[in-house]
GROMACS .gro file of C-alpha atoms in nm:
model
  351
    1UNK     CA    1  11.480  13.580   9.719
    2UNK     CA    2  11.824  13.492   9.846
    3UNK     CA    3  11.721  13.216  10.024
    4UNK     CA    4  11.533  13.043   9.658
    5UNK     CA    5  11.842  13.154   9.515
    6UNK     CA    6  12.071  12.913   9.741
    7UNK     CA    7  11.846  12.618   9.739
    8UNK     CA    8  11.849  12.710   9.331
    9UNK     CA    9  12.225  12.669   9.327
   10UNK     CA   10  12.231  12.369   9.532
   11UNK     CA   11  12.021  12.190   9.278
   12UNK     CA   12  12.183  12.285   9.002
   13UNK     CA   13  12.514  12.105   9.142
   14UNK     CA   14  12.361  11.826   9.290
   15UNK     CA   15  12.217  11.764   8.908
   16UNK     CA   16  12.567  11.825   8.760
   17UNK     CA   17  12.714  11.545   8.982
   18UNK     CA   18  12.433  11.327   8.937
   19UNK     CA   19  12.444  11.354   8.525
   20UNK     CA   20  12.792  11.198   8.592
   21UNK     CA   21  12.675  10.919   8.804
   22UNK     CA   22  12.710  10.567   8.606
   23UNK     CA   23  12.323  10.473   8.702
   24UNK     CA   24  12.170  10.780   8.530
   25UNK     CA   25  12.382  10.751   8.239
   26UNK     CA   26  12.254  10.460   8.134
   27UNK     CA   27  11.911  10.549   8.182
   28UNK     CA   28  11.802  10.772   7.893
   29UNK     CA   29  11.470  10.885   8.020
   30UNK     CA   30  11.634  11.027   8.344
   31UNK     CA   31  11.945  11.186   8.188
   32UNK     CA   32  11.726  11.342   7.965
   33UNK     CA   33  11.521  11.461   8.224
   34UNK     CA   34  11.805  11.612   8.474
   35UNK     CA   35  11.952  11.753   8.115
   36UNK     CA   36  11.635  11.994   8.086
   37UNK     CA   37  11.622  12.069   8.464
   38UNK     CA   38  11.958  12.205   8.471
   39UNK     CA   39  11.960  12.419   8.104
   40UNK     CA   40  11.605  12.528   8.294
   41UNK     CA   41  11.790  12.694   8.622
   42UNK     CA   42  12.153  12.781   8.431
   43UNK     CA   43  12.086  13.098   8.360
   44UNK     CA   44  11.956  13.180   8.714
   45UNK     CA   45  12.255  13.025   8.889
   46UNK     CA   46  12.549  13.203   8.689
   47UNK     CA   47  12.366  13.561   8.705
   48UNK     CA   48  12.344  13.436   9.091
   49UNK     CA   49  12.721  13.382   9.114
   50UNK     CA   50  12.806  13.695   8.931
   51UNK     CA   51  12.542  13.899   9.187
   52UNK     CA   52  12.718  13.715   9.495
   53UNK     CA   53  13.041  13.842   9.306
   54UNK     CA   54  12.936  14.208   9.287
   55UNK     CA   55  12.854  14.124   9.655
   56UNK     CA   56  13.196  14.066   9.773
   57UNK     CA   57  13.316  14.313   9.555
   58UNK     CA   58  13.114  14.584   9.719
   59UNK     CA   59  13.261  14.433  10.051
   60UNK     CA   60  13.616  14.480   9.919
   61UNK     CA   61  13.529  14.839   9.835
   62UNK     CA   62  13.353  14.944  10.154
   63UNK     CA   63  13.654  14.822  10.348
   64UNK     CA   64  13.859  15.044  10.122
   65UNK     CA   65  13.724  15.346  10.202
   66UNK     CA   66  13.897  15.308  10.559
   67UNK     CA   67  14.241  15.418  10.351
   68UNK     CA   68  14.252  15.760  10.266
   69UNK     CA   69  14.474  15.732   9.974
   70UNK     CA   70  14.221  15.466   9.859
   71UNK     CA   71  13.919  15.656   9.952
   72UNK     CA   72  13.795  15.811   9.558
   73UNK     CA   73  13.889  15.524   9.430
   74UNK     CA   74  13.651  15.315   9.604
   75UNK     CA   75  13.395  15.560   9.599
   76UNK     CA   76  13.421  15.527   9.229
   77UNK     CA   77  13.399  15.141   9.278
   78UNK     CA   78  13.107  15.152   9.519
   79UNK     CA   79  12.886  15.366   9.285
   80UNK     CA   80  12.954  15.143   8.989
   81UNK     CA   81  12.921  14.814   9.191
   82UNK     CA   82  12.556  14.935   9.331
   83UNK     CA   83  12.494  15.005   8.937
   84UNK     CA   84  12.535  14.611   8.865
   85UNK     CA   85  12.396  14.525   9.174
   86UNK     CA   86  12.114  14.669   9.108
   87UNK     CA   87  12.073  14.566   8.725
   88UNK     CA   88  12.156  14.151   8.862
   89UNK     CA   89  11.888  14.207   9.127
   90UNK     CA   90  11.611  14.319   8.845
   91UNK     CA   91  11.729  14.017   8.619
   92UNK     CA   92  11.702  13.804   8.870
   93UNK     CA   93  11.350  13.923   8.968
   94UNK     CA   94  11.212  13.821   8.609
   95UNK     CA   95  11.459  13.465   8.633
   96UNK     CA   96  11.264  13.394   8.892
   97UNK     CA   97  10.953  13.425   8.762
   98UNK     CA   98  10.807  13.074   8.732
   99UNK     CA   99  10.878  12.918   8.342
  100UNK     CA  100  10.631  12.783   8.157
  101UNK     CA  101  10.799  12.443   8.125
  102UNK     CA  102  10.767  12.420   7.757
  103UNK     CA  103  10.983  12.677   7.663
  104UNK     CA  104  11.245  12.480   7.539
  105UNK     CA  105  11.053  12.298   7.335
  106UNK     CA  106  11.073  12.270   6.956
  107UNK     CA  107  10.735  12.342   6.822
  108UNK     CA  108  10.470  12.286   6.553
  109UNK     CA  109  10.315  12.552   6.355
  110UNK     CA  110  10.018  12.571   6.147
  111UNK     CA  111   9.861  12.850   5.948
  112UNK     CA  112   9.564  12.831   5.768
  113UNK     CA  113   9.411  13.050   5.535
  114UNK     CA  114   9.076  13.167   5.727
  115UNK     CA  115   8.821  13.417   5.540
  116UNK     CA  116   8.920  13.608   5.233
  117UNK     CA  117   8.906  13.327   4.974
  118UNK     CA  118   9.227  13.340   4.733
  119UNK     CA  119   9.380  13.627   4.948
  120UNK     CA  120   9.397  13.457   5.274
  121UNK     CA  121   9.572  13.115   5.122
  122UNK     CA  122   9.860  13.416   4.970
  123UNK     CA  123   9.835  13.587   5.306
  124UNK     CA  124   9.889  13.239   5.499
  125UNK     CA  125  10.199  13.213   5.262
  126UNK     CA  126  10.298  13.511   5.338
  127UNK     CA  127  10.321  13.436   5.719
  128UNK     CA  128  10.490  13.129   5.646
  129UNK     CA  129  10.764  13.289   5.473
  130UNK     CA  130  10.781  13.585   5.737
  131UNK     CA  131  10.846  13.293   5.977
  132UNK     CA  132  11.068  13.071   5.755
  133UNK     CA  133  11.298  13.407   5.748
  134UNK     CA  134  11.272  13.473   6.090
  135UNK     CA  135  11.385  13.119   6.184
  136UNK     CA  136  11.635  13.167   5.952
  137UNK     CA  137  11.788  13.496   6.120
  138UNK     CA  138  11.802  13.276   6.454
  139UNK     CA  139  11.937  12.943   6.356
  140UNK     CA  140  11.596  12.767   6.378
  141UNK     CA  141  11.539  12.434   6.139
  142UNK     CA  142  11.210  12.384   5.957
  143UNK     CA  143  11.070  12.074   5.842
  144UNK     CA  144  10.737  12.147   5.653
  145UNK     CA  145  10.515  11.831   5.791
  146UNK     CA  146  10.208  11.871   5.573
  147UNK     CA  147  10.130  12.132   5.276
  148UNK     CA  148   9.791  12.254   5.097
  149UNK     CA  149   9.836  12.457   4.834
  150UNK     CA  150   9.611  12.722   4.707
  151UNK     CA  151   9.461  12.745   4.388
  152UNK     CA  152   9.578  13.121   4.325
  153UNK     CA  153   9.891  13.074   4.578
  154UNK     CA  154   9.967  13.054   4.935
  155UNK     CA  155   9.863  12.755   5.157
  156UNK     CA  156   9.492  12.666   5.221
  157UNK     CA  157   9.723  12.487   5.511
  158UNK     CA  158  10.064  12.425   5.599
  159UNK     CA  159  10.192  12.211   5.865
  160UNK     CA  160  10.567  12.241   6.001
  161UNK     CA  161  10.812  12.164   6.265
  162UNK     CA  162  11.060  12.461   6.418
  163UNK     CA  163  11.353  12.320   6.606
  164UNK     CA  164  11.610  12.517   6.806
  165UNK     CA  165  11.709  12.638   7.146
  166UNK     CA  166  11.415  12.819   7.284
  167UNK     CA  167  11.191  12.791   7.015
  168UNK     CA  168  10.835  12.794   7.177
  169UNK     CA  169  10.927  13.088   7.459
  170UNK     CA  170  10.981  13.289   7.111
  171UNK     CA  171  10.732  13.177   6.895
  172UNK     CA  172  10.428  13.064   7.157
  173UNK     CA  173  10.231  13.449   7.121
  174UNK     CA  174  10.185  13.349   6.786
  175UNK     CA  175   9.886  13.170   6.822
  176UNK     CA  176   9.552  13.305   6.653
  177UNK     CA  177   9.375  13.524   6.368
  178UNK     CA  178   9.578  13.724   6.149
  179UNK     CA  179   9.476  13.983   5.976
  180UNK     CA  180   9.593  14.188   5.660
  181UNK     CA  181   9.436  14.463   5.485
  182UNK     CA  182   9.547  14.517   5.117
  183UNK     CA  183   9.464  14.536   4.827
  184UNK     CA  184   9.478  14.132   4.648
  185UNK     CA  185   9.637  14.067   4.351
  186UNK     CA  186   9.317  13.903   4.251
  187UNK     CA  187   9.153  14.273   4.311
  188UNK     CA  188   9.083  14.395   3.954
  189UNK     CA  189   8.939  14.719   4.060
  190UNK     CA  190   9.221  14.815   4.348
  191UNK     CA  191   8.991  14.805   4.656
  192UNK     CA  192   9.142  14.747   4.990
  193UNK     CA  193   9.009  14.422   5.129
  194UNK     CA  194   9.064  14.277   5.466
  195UNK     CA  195   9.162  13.929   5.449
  196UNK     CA  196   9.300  13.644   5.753
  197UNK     CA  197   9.468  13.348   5.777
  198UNK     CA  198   9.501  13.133   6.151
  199UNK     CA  199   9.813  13.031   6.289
  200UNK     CA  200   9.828  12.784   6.598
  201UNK     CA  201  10.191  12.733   6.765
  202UNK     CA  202  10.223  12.397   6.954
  203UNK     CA  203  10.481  12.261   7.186
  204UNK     CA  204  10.633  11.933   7.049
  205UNK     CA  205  10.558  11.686   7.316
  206UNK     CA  206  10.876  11.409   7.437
  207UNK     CA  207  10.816  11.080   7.589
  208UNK     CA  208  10.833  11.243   7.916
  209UNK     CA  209  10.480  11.394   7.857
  210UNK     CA  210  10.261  11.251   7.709
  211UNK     CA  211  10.302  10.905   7.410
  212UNK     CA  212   9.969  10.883   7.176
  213UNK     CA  213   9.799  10.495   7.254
  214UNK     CA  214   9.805  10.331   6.892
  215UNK     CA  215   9.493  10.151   6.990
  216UNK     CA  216   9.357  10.522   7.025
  217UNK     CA  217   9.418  10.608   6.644
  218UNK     CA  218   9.226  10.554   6.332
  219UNK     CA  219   9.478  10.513   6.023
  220UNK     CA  220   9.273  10.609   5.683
  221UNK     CA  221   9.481  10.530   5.366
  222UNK     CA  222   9.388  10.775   5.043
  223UNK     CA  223   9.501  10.952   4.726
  224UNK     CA  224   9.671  11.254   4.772
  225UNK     CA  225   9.475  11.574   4.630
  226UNK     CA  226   9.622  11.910   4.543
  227UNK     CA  227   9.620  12.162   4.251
  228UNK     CA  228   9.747  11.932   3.965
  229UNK     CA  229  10.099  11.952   3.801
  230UNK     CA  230  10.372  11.711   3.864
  231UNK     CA  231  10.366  11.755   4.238
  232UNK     CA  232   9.998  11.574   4.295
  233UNK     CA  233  10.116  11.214   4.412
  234UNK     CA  234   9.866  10.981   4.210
  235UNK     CA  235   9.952  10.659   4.458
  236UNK     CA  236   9.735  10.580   4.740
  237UNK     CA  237  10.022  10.717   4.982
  238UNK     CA  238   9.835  10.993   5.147
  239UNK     CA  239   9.741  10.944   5.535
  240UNK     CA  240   9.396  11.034   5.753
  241UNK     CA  241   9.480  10.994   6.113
  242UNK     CA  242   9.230  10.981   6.344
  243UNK     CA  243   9.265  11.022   6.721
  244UNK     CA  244   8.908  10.828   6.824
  245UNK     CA  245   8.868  10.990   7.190
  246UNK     CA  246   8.907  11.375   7.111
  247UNK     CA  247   8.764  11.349   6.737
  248UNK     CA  248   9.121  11.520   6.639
  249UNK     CA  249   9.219  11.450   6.253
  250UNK     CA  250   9.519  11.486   6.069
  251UNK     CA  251   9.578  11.474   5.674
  252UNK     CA  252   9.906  11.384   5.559
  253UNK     CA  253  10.015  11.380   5.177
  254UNK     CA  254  10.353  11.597   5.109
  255UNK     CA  255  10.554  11.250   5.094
  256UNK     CA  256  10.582  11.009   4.832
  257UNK     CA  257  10.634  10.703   5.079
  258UNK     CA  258  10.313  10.592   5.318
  259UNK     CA  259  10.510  10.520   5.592
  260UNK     CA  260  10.685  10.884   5.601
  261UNK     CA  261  10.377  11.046   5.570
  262UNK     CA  262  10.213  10.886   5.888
  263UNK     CA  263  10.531  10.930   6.080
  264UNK     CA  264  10.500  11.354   5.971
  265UNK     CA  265  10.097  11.277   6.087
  266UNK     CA  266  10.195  11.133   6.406
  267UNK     CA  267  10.424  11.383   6.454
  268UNK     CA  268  10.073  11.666   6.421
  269UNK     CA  269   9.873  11.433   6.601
  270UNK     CA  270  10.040  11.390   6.913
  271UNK     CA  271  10.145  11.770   6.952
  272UNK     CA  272   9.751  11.861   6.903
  273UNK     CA  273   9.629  11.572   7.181
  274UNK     CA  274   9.956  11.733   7.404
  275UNK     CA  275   9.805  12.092   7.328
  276UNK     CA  276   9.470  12.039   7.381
  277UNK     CA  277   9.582  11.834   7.738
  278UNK     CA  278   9.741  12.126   7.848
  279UNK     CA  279   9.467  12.366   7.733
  280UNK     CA  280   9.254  12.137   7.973
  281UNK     CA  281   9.502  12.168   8.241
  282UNK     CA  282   9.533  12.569   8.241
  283UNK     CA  283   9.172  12.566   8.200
  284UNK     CA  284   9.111  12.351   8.580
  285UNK     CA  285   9.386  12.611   8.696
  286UNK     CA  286   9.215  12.923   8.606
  287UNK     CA  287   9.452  13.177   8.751
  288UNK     CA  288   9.709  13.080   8.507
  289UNK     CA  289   9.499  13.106   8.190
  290UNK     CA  290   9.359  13.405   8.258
  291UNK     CA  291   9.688  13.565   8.297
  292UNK     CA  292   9.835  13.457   7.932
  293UNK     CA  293   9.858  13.738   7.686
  294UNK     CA  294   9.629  13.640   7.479
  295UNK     CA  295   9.401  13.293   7.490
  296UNK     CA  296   9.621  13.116   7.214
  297UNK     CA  297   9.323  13.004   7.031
  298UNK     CA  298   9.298  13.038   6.682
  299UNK     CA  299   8.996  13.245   6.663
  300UNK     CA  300   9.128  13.525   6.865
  301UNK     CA  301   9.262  13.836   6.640
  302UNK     CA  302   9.634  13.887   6.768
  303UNK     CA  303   9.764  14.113   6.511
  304UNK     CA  304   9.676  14.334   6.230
  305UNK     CA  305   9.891  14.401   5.894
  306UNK     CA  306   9.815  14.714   5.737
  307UNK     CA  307  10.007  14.713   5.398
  308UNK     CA  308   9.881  15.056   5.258
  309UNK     CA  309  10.043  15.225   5.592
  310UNK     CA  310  10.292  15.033   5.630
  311UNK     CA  311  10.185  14.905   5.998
  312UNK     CA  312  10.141  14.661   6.213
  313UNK     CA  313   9.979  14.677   6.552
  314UNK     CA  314   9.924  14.384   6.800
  315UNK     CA  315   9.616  14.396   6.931
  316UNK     CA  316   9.643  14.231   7.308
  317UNK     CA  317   9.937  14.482   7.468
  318UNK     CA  318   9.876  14.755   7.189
  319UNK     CA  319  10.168  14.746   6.992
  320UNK     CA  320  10.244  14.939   6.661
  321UNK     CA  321  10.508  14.960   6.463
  322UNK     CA  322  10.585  15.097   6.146
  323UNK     CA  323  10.813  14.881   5.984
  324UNK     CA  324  10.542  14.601   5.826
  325UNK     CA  325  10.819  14.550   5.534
  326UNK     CA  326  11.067  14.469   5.766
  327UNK     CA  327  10.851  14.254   5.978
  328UNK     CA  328  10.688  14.026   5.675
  329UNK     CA  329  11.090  14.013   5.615
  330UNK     CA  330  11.125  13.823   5.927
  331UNK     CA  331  11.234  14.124   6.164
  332UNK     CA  332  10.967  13.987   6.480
  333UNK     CA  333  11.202  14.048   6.727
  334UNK     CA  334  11.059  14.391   6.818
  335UNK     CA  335  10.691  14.241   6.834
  336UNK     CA  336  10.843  13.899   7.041
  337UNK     CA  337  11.031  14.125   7.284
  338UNK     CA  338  10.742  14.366   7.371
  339UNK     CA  339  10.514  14.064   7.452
  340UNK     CA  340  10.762  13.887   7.656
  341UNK     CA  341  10.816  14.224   7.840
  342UNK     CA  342  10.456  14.228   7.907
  343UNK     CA  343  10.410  13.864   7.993
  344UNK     CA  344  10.702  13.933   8.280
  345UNK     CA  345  10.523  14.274   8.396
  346UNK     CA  346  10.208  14.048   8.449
  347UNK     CA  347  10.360  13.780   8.619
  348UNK     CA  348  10.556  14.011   8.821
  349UNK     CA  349  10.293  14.207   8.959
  350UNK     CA  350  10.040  13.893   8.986
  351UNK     CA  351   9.809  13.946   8.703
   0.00000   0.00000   0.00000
């Protein structure tokens, strides 16, 4: 471990002197690159330095005990120094633990409202506000990309960016069938029904990985549709991207102006071609797939919200908590934090 460790710390300074070198600064592509290398391994190398700290700390303290008048005293020292070591040691265990590299990726979100009718378009806007406040709580920007409204409220589909540090290591076990049992507002006689709305998280792609061919894409110009009101854009503005070798299609409208709205649609396109890419990729690898908590497809039911008991469980590491008010409030860091726990525990021991 020591040994990674060192070649770990030699890499991150070679990349700080290099991210001062005239040549790299003025080329974007590779400053960019070396930029997301080295906020990749910082965290490893200063939890390093501190652990090489305690290290010579512990050395300090050992030799200490050869003075009698300083003997308790570094007893004392030596006990609480073997504490930290041994905390550092377990940290760096899980920073070692190979990152999937789009962590640090914004991402794209979309939720659906699945089978239910009525109640899973409310439900999906339900989610979407439970994340909207959760992103909120954590500094996280959204920019809604695309919108469907339902006819009795919530989304039939909304589209929408999430920037910030870290976003997709938080928000990536999001990914699949949601499900909420409750009784509807549009229940007249007060039965519980059991509703779901889809939610697919997506790393936003860079020039680094992947650029969608123009030549590739089908651009469709149409009239926006909706539920009426003042909202419904009457101009032909709306946009039907199509991406001609995987069959994907995307449907923009929210904007007013053409051009924005296939600039939001390119923006869906090219993180569903880099998603299903990498889907294909973990698929050839197996190992790796297989592994994931979960399968991230859409179909798969994640996560169950139980409104009459207040609950909700996660179905892949079995999960409950009690506290659904607090988690449709955007409170998900309980939920996030058990499933990184258990994606670490897996990759730890191999899974």
């Amino acid at each position: 471990m020591l040994e990674r460790l060192d070649l770990i710390e030699k890499r991150y300074q070679e990349i700080q002197k290099l991210l001062i070198d005239p040549s790299v600064i003025s080329n974007i592509n590779k400053s960019k690159e070396l930029s997301i290398e080295l906020s990749s391994i910082e965290d490893t190398v200063l939890c390093y330095q501190k652990y090489k700290s305690v290290l010579a700390d512990l050395e300090s303290a050992t030799e200490m005990l050869k003075d009698s008048e300083l003997h308790d005293f570094a007893l004392e020292e030596i006990n609480r120094l073997n504490e930290e070591k041994q905390k550092l040691e377990s940290e760096l265990e899980v920073l070692l633990i190979p990152k999937d590299k789009n962590d640090l990726k914004n991402v794209i979100m979309e939720i659906r409202g699945a089978a239910g009718g009525d109640e899973g378009n409310i439900f999906a806007g339900d989610l979407f506000r439970m994340y909207e406040k959760y992103c909120l709580k954590h500094g996280f920007q959204i920019e809604i990309l695309n919108a469907m409204e339902g006819t009795s409220g919530g989304y039939t589909l909304i589209e929408f960016m999430v920037k910030g540090k870290n976003v997709y290591s938080k928000l990536k076990y999001e990914s699949g069938s949601h499900r909420v049992q409750r009784v509807p507002v549009t229940e007249a006689n007060g039965r519980i029904q059991t509703s779901t709305a889809t939610v697919l998280v997506m790393p936003e792609p860079d020039s680094l990985d992947f650029q969608l061919n123009m030549d590739e894409i089908r651009i469709d110009i149409t009239r926006s549709s909706g539920c009426g009101g003042q909202g419904v854009n009457t101009t032909d503005s709306a946009v039907r991207l199509t991406h001609i070798p995987t069959g994907i299609v995307v449907y923009s409208q929210t904007e007013r102006s053409q051009i924005k709205n296939k600039e939001k649609g390119l923006k869906i396109l090219e993180a569903r071609v880099f998603d299903l890419k990498n889907r294909e990729r973990e698929e050839k690898l197996g190992n790796e797939r297989r592994s994931k908590i979960g399968t991230g497809d859409r179909s798969e039911k994640i996560r169950t919200y139980n409104y009459p008991q207040n609950r909700v469980t996660d179905h892949r590491i079995g999960f409950t908590t009690k506290q659904l008010d607090k988690v449709m409030d955007g409170d998900l860091d309980e939920i996030i934090e058990a499933l990184i726990t258990e994606d670490q525990k897996r990759k730890l021991a191999g899974v």
